[in-house]
Coordinates of N, CA, C and O in Angstrom, one line a residue:
X224 N 161.8 -11.8 223.2 CA 161.7 -12.5 224.4 C 162.4 -11.8 225.6 O 163.4 -11.1 225.4
X225 N 161.8 -11.9 226.7 CA 162.3 -11.2 227.9 C 163.3 -12.1 228.6 O 162.9 -12.9 229.5
X226 N 164.6 -12.1 228.3 CA 165.6 -13.0 228.9 C 165.7 -12.9 230.4 O 165.8 -13.9 231.1
X227 N 165.6 -11.6 230.9 CA 165.7 -11.4 232.3 C 164.6 -12.1 233.1 O 164.7 -12.7 234.1
X228 N 163.4 -12.0 232.5 CA 162.2 -12.6 233.1 C 162.3 -14.1 233.1 O 162.0 -14.8 234.1
X229 N 162.8 -14.7 232.0 CA 163.0 -16.1 231.9 C 164.0 -16.6 232.9 O 163.8 -17.6 233.6
X230 N 165.1 -15.8 233.0 CA 166.2 -16.2 234.0 C 165.6 -16.1 235.4 O 165.9 -17.0 236.2
X231 N 164.8 -15.2 235.7 CA 164.2 -15.1 237.1 C 163.3 -16.3 237.3 O 163.3 -16.9 238.4
X232 N 162.5 -16.6 236.3 CA 161.6 -17.7 236.4 C 162.3 -19.0 236.6 O 161.8 -19.9 237.3
X233 N 163.4 -19.2 236.0 CA 164.2 -20.4 236.1 C 164.9 -20.5 237.5 O 165.0 -21.5 238.1
X234 N 165.4 -19.4 237.9 CA 166.3 -19.4 239.2 C 165.5 -19.2 240.5 O 166.0 -19.6 241.5
X235 N 164.3 -18.8 240.4 CA 163.5 -18.6 241.6 C 163.3 -20.0 242.3 O 163.5 -20.1 243.5
X236 N 162.9 -21.0 241.6 CA 162.8 -22.4 242.2 C 164.1 -22.9 242.8 O 164.2 -23.6 243.8
X237 N 165.2 -22.5 242.1 CA 166.5 -22.9 242.6 C 166.8 -22.2 243.9 O 167.3 -22.9 244.9
X238 N 166.5 -20.9 244.1 CA 166.7 -20.2 245.3 C 165.8 -20.8 246.4 O 166.3 -20.9 247.6
X239 N 164.6 -21.2 246.1 CA 163.7 -21.8 247.1 C 164.3 -23.1 247.6 O 164.3 -23.4 248.8
X240 N 164.9 -23.9 246.7 CA 165.5 -25.2 247.1 C 166.7 -24.9 248.0 O 166.9 -25.6 249.0
X241 N 167.5 -23.9 247.7 CA 168.7 -23.6 248.5 C 168.2 -23.2 249.9 O 168.8 -23.6 250.9
X242 N 167.2 -22.3 250.0 CA 166.7 -21.9 251.3 C 166.2 -23.1 252.1 O 166.3 -23.2 253.3
X243 N 165.5 -24.0 251.4 CA 164.9 -25.2 252.1 C 166.1 -26.0 252.7 O 166.0 -26.6 253.8
X244 N 167.2 -26.2 251.9 CA 168.3 -26.9 252.4 C 169.0 -26.2 253.6 O 169.4 -26.8 254.6
X245 N 169.1 -24.9 253.5 CA 169.7 -24.1 254.5 C 168.8 -24.2 255.8 O 169.4 -24.3 256.9
X246 N 167.5 -24.2 255.7 CA 166.6 -24.4 256.8 C 166.9 -25.7 257.6 O 166.9 -25.7 258.8
X247 N 167.1 -26.7 256.8 CA 167.5 -28.0 257.5 C 168.8 -27.9 258.3 O 168.9 -28.5 259.4
X248 N 169.7 -27.2 257.7 CA 171.0 -27.1 258.4 C 170.9 -26.2 259.7 O 171.5 -26.5 260.7
X249 N 170.1 -25.2 259.6 CA 169.9 -24.3 260.7 C 169.1 -25.0 261.8 O 169.3 -24.7 263.0
X250 N 168.3 -26.0 261.5 CA 167.5 -26.7 262.5 C 168.4 -27.5 263.5 O 168.0 -27.6 264.6
X251 N 169.5 -27.9 263.0 CA 170.5 -28.6 263.9 C 171.5 -27.7 264.5 O 172.4 -28.2 265.2
X252 N 171.4 -26.4 264.2 CA 172.4 -25.5 264.6 C 171.9 -24.7 265.8 O 170.7 -24.5 266.0
X253 N 172.8 -24.2 266.6 CA 172.5 -23.3 267.8 C 172.0 -21.9 267.4 O 171.4 -21.2 268.2
X254 N 172.3 -21.5 266.1 CA 171.8 -20.2 265.7 C 170.5 -20.2 265.0 O 170.0 -19.2 264.5
X255 N 169.8 -21.4 265.1 CA 168.5 -21.5 264.4 C 167.5 -20.4 264.8 O 166.7 -20.0 264.0
X256 N 167.5 -20.0 266.1 CA 166.5 -19.1 266.6 C 166.7 -17.7 265.8 O 165.7 -17.1 265.5
X257 N 167.9 -17.4 265.4 CA 168.1 -16.1 264.7 C 167.6 -16.1 263.3 O 167.2 -15.1 262.8
X258 N 167.6 -17.3 262.6 CA 167.4 -17.3 261.2 C 166.1 -18.0 260.7 O 165.7 -17.9 259.6
X259 N 165.5 -18.8 261.6 CA 164.4 -19.6 261.2 C 163.2 -18.8 260.7 O 162.6 -19.0 259.7
X260 N 162.8 -17.7 261.5 CA 161.7 -16.9 261.1 C 162.0 -16.1 259.8 O 161.2 -16.0 258.9
X261 N 163.3 -15.7 259.6 CA 163.7 -15.0 258.4 C 163.5 -16.0 257.2 O 162.9 -15.6 256.2
X262 N 164.1 -17.2 257.3 CA 164.0 -18.1 256.2 C 162.6 -18.5 255.9 O 162.2 -18.6 254.7
X263 N 161.8 -18.8 256.9 CA 160.4 -19.1 256.7 C 159.6 -18.0 256.0 O 158.9 -18.2 255.1
X264 N 159.9 -16.7 256.4 CA 159.3 -15.6 255.7 C 159.7 -15.5 254.2 O 158.9 -15.2 253.3
X265 N 161.0 -15.7 254.0 CA 161.6 -15.6 252.7 C 161.0 -16.7 251.8 O 160.5 -16.4 250.7
X266 N 160.9 -17.9 252.3 CA 160.3 -19.0 251.6 C 158.9 -18.8 251.2 O 158.4 -19.0 250.1
X267 N 158.1 -18.3 252.2 CA 156.7 -18.0 251.9 C 156.5 -17.0 250.8 O 155.7 -17.2 249.9
X268 N 157.3 -15.9 250.9 CA 157.2 -14.9 249.8 C 157.7 -15.4 248.5 O 157.0 -15.1 247.5
X269 N 158.8 -16.1 248.5 CA 159.3 -16.7 247.2 C 158.3 -17.6 246.6 O 158.0 -17.6 245.4
X270 N 157.7 -18.5 247.4 CA 156.7 -19.5 246.8 C 155.5 -18.8 246.3 O 155.0 -19.1 245.3
X271 N 155.0 -17.7 247.0 CA 153.9 -17.0 246.6 C 154.2 -16.3 245.2 O 153.4 -16.3 244.3
X272 N 155.4 -15.6 245.2 CA 155.8 -14.9 244.0 C 156.0 -15.9 242.8 O 155.6 -15.6 241.7
X273 N 156.5 -17.1 243.1 CA 156.7 -18.0 242.0 C 155.4 -18.5 241.4 O 155.2 -18.7 240.2
X274 N 154.4 -18.8 242.3 CA 153.1 -19.2 241.8 C 152.5 -18.1 240.9 O 151.9 -18.4 239.9
X275 N 152.6 -16.8 241.3 CA 152.1 -15.7 240.5 C 152.9 -15.6 239.2 O 152.3 -15.4 238.2
X276 N 154.2 -15.7 239.3 CA 155.0 -15.6 238.1 C 154.7 -16.8 237.1 O 154.6 -16.5 235.9
X277 N 154.5 -17.9 237.6 CA 154.2 -19.1 236.8 C 152.9 -18.8 236.0 O 152.8 -19.1 234.8
X278 N 151.9 -18.3 236.7 CA 150.6 -18.0 236.0 C 150.8 -16.9 235.0 O 150.3 -16.9 233.9
X279 N 151.6 -15.9 235.4 CA 151.8 -14.7 234.5 C 152.6 -15.1 233.2 O 152.4 -14.6 232.1
X280 N 153.5 -16.1 233.4 CA 154.4 -16.5 232.3 C 153.5 -17.0 231.1 O 153.8 -16.7 229.9
X281 N 152.5 -17.7 231.4 CA 151.6 -18.3 230.4 C 150.5 -17.3 230.0 O 150.3 -17.0 228.8
X282 N 149.8 -16.7 230.9 CA 148.7 -15.9 230.6 C 149.1 -14.5 230.2 O 148.5 -14.0 229.2
X283 N 150.0 -13.9 230.8 CA 150.4 -12.5 230.5 C 151.5 -12.4 229.4 O 151.4 -11.6 228.5
X284 N 152.5 -13.1 229.6 CA 153.7 -13.0 228.7 C 153.7 -14.0 227.6 O 154.5 -13.9 226.7
X285 N 152.8 -15.0 227.7 CA 152.7 -16.1 226.7 C 154.0 -16.8 226.4 O 154.4 -17.0 225.3
X286 N 154.7 -17.1 227.5 CA 156.0 -17.8 227.4 C 155.9 -19.2 228.0 O 155.4 -19.4 229.2
X287 N 156.3 -20.2 227.3 CA 156.3 -21.6 227.7 C 157.8 -22.0 227.9 O 158.5 -22.2 226.9
X288 N 158.3 -22.1 229.1 CA 159.7 -22.4 229.4 C 159.8 -23.9 229.7 O 159.1 -24.4 230.6
X289 N 160.7 -24.6 229.0 CA 160.9 -26.0 229.2 C 162.4 -26.3 229.3 O 163.2 -25.8 228.5
X290 N 162.8 -27.1 230.4 CA 164.2 -27.5 230.5 C 164.5 -28.5 229.5 O 163.8 -29.5 229.3
X291 N 165.6 -28.4 228.8 CA 166.0 -29.3 227.8 C 167.2 -30.2 228.2 O 167.5 -31.2 227.6
X292 N 168.0 -29.7 229.2 CA 169.1 -30.5 229.7 C 170.4 -29.7 229.6 O 170.4 -28.5 229.2
X293 N 171.5 -30.4 229.8 CA 172.8 -29.7 229.8 C 173.6 -30.3 228.7 O 173.5 -31.5 228.3
X294 N 174.4 -29.4 228.1 CA 175.3 -29.8 227.0 C 176.3 -28.8 226.7 O 176.0 -27.6 226.8
X295 N 177.6 -29.1 226.4 CA 178.6 -28.2 226.1 C 178.8 -27.1 227.1 O 179.1 -26.0 226.8
X296 N 178.7 -27.5 228.4 CA 178.9 -26.6 229.5 C 177.8 -25.6 229.7 O 177.9 -24.6 230.4
X297 N 176.6 -25.8 229.0 CA 175.5 -24.9 229.1 C 174.3 -25.6 229.6 O 174.1 -26.8 229.4
X298 N 173.4 -24.9 230.2 CA 172.1 -25.4 230.7 C 171.1 -24.8 229.7 O 171.0 -23.6 229.5
X299 N 170.4 -25.7 229.0 CA 169.5 -25.3 227.9 C 168.0 -25.4 228.2 O 167.6 -26.3 228.9
X300 N 167.3 -24.4 227.7 CA 165.9 -24.3 227.9 C 165.2 -24.0 226.5 O 165.9 -23.4 225.7
X301 N 164.0 -24.4 226.4 CA 163.2 -24.0 225.2 C 162.2 -23.0 225.7 O 161.4 -23.3 226.6
X302 N 162.2 -21.8 225.1 CA 161.1 -20.8 225.4 C 160.3 -20.6 224.2 O 160.8 -20.1 223.1
X303 N 159.1 -21.1 224.2 CA 158.2 -21.2 223.1 C 159.0 -22.1 222.1 O 159.2 -23.2 222.4
X304 N 159.4 -21.6 221.0 CA 160.1 -22.5 220.0 C 161.6 -22.1 219.9 O 162.2 -22.6 219.0
X305 N 162.0 -21.2 220.7 CA 163.4 -20.8 220.7 C 164.3 -21.4 221.8 O 163.8 -21.4 222.9
X306 N 165.5 -21.8 221.5 CA 166.3 -22.4 222.5 C 167.1 -21.2 223.1 O 167.6 -20.3 222.4
X307 N 167.2 -21.3 224.4 CA 168.0 -20.3 225.2 C 168.9 -21.1 226.1 O 168.5 -22.1 226.7
X308 N 170.1 -20.6 226.3 CA 171.1 -21.3 227.1 C 171.7 -20.3 228.2 O 171.9 -19.1 227.9
X309 N 172.1 -20.9 229.3 CA 172.7 -20.1 230.3 C 173.9 -21.0 230.8 O 173.9 -22.2 230.8
X310 N 175.0 -20.3 231.3 CA 176.1 -21.0 231.9 C 175.7 -21.3 233.3 O 174.9 -20.6 233.9
X311 N 176.3 -22.4 233.9 CA 176.0 -22.6 235.3 C 176.3 -21.4 236.2 O 175.7 -21.2 237.2
X312 N 177.4 -20.7 235.8 CA 177.8 -19.5 236.6 C 176.7 -18.4 236.5 O 176.4 -17.8 237.5
X313 N 176.0 -18.2 235.4 CA 174.9 -17.3 235.3 C 173.8 -17.7 236.2 O 173.2 -16.8 236.8
X314 N 173.5 -19.0 236.2 CA 172.4 -19.4 237.0 C 172.7 -19.3 238.5 O 171.8 -18.9 239.3
X315 N 173.9 -19.6 238.8 CA 174.3 -19.5 240.2 C 174.3 -18.0 240.7 O 173.8 -17.7 241.7
X316 N 174.8 -17.1 239.8 CA 174.9 -15.7 240.1 C 173.5 -15.1 240.3 O 173.2 -14.4 241.3
X317 N 172.5 -15.5 239.4 CA 171.2 -15.0 239.5 C 170.5 -15.6 240.8 O 169.7 -14.9 241.4
X318 N 170.7 -16.8 241.1 CA 170.1 -17.5 242.3 C 170.6 -16.7 243.5 O 169.8 -16.4 244.4
X319 N 171.9 -16.4 243.6 CA 172.4 -15.7 244.8 C 171.8 -14.3 244.8 O 171.5 -13.8 245.9
X320 N 171.7 -13.7 243.7 CA 171.1 -12.3 243.6 C 169.7 -12.3 244.1 O 169.3 -11.4 244.9
X321 N 168.9 -13.3 243.7 CA 167.5 -13.4 244.2 C 167.5 -13.7 245.7 O 166.6 -13.1 246.4
X322 N 168.3 -14.5 246.2 CA 168.3 -14.8 247.6 C 168.6 -13.6 248.4 O 168.0 -13.3 249.4
X323 N 169.6 -12.8 248.0 CA 169.9 -11.5 248.7 C 168.8 -10.6 248.6 O 168.4 -9.9 249.6
X324 N 168.2 -10.4 247.4 CA 167.1 -9.5 247.2 C 165.9 -9.8 248.2 O 165.4 -8.9 248.8
X325 N 165.6 -11.1 248.3 CA 164.5 -11.5 249.2 C 164.9 -11.3 250.7 O 164.0 -10.9 251.5
X326 N 166.1 -11.6 251.0 CA 166.5 -11.5 252.4 C 166.5 -10.0 252.9 O 166.1 -9.7 254.0
X327 N 166.8 -9.1 252.0 CA 166.8 -7.7 252.3 C 165.4 -7.1 252.3 O 165.1 -6.3 253.2
X328 N 164.5 -7.6 251.5 CA 163.2 -7.0 251.3 C 162.0 -7.6 251.9 O 160.9 -7.1 251.9
X329 N 162.2 -8.8 252.5 CA 161.1 -9.5 253.0 C 160.7 -9.0 254.4 O 161.5 -8.5 255.2
X330 N 159.4 -9.0 254.7 CA 158.9 -8.7 256.0 C 158.9 -9.9 256.8 O 158.2 -10.9 256.5
X331 N 159.7 -10.0 257.9 CA 159.8 -11.2 258.7 C 158.6 -11.3 259.6 O 158.2 -10.4 260.3
X332 N 158.0 -12.5 259.5 CA 156.8 -12.8 260.4 C 157.4 -13.7 261.5 O 157.9 -14.8 261.3
X333 N 157.2 -13.2 262.7 CA 157.8 -13.9 263.9 C 156.8 -15.0 264.3 O 155.6 -14.7 264.3
X334 N 157.3 -16.1 264.6 CA 156.5 -17.2 265.1 C 157.0 -17.6 266.5 O 158.2 -17.6 266.8
X335 N 156.1 -17.9 267.3 CA 156.4 -18.4 268.7 C 156.8 -19.9 268.5 O 156.0 -20.7 268.1
X336 N 158.0 -20.2 268.8 CA 158.5 -21.6 268.6 C 159.0 -22.1 269.9 O 159.5 -21.4 270.8
X337 N 158.9 -23.4 270.0 CA 159.4 -24.1 271.2 C 160.6 -24.9 270.6 O 160.5 -25.7 269.8
X338 N 161.8 -24.6 271.1 CA 163.0 -25.2 270.6 C 163.5 -26.3 271.5 O 163.5 -26.2 272.7
X339 N 163.9 -27.4 270.9 CA 164.5 -28.5 271.6 C 166.0 -28.2 271.8 O 166.6 -27.8 270.9
X340 N 166.5 -28.5 273.0 CA 167.9 -28.4 273.3 C 168.6 -29.6 272.9 O 168.2 -30.7 273.0

């Protein structure tokens, strides 16, 4: 099993959620002009990549990943018929790593926005 691939598959939606929450915070901030296009571009790329990854997980890698819940300080998943666990720290670290990766590598698409003062 490709544990790194599974970890990326699990944490990509987490990173998307964090960016969406950040976007809401920036909307009420005076620095929103600086980051809104960046976050929009990152979100668009992440969502596109996740859709492709989701299709590849089943068709190409033949991996069925299911969340089982938390227990004993671990977050548990079933991958095909094998249980795999991650610590919350592992998930957080990978989520942060993905967020940084996308922020550095994404091509920012500028949008003409009308901002409310």
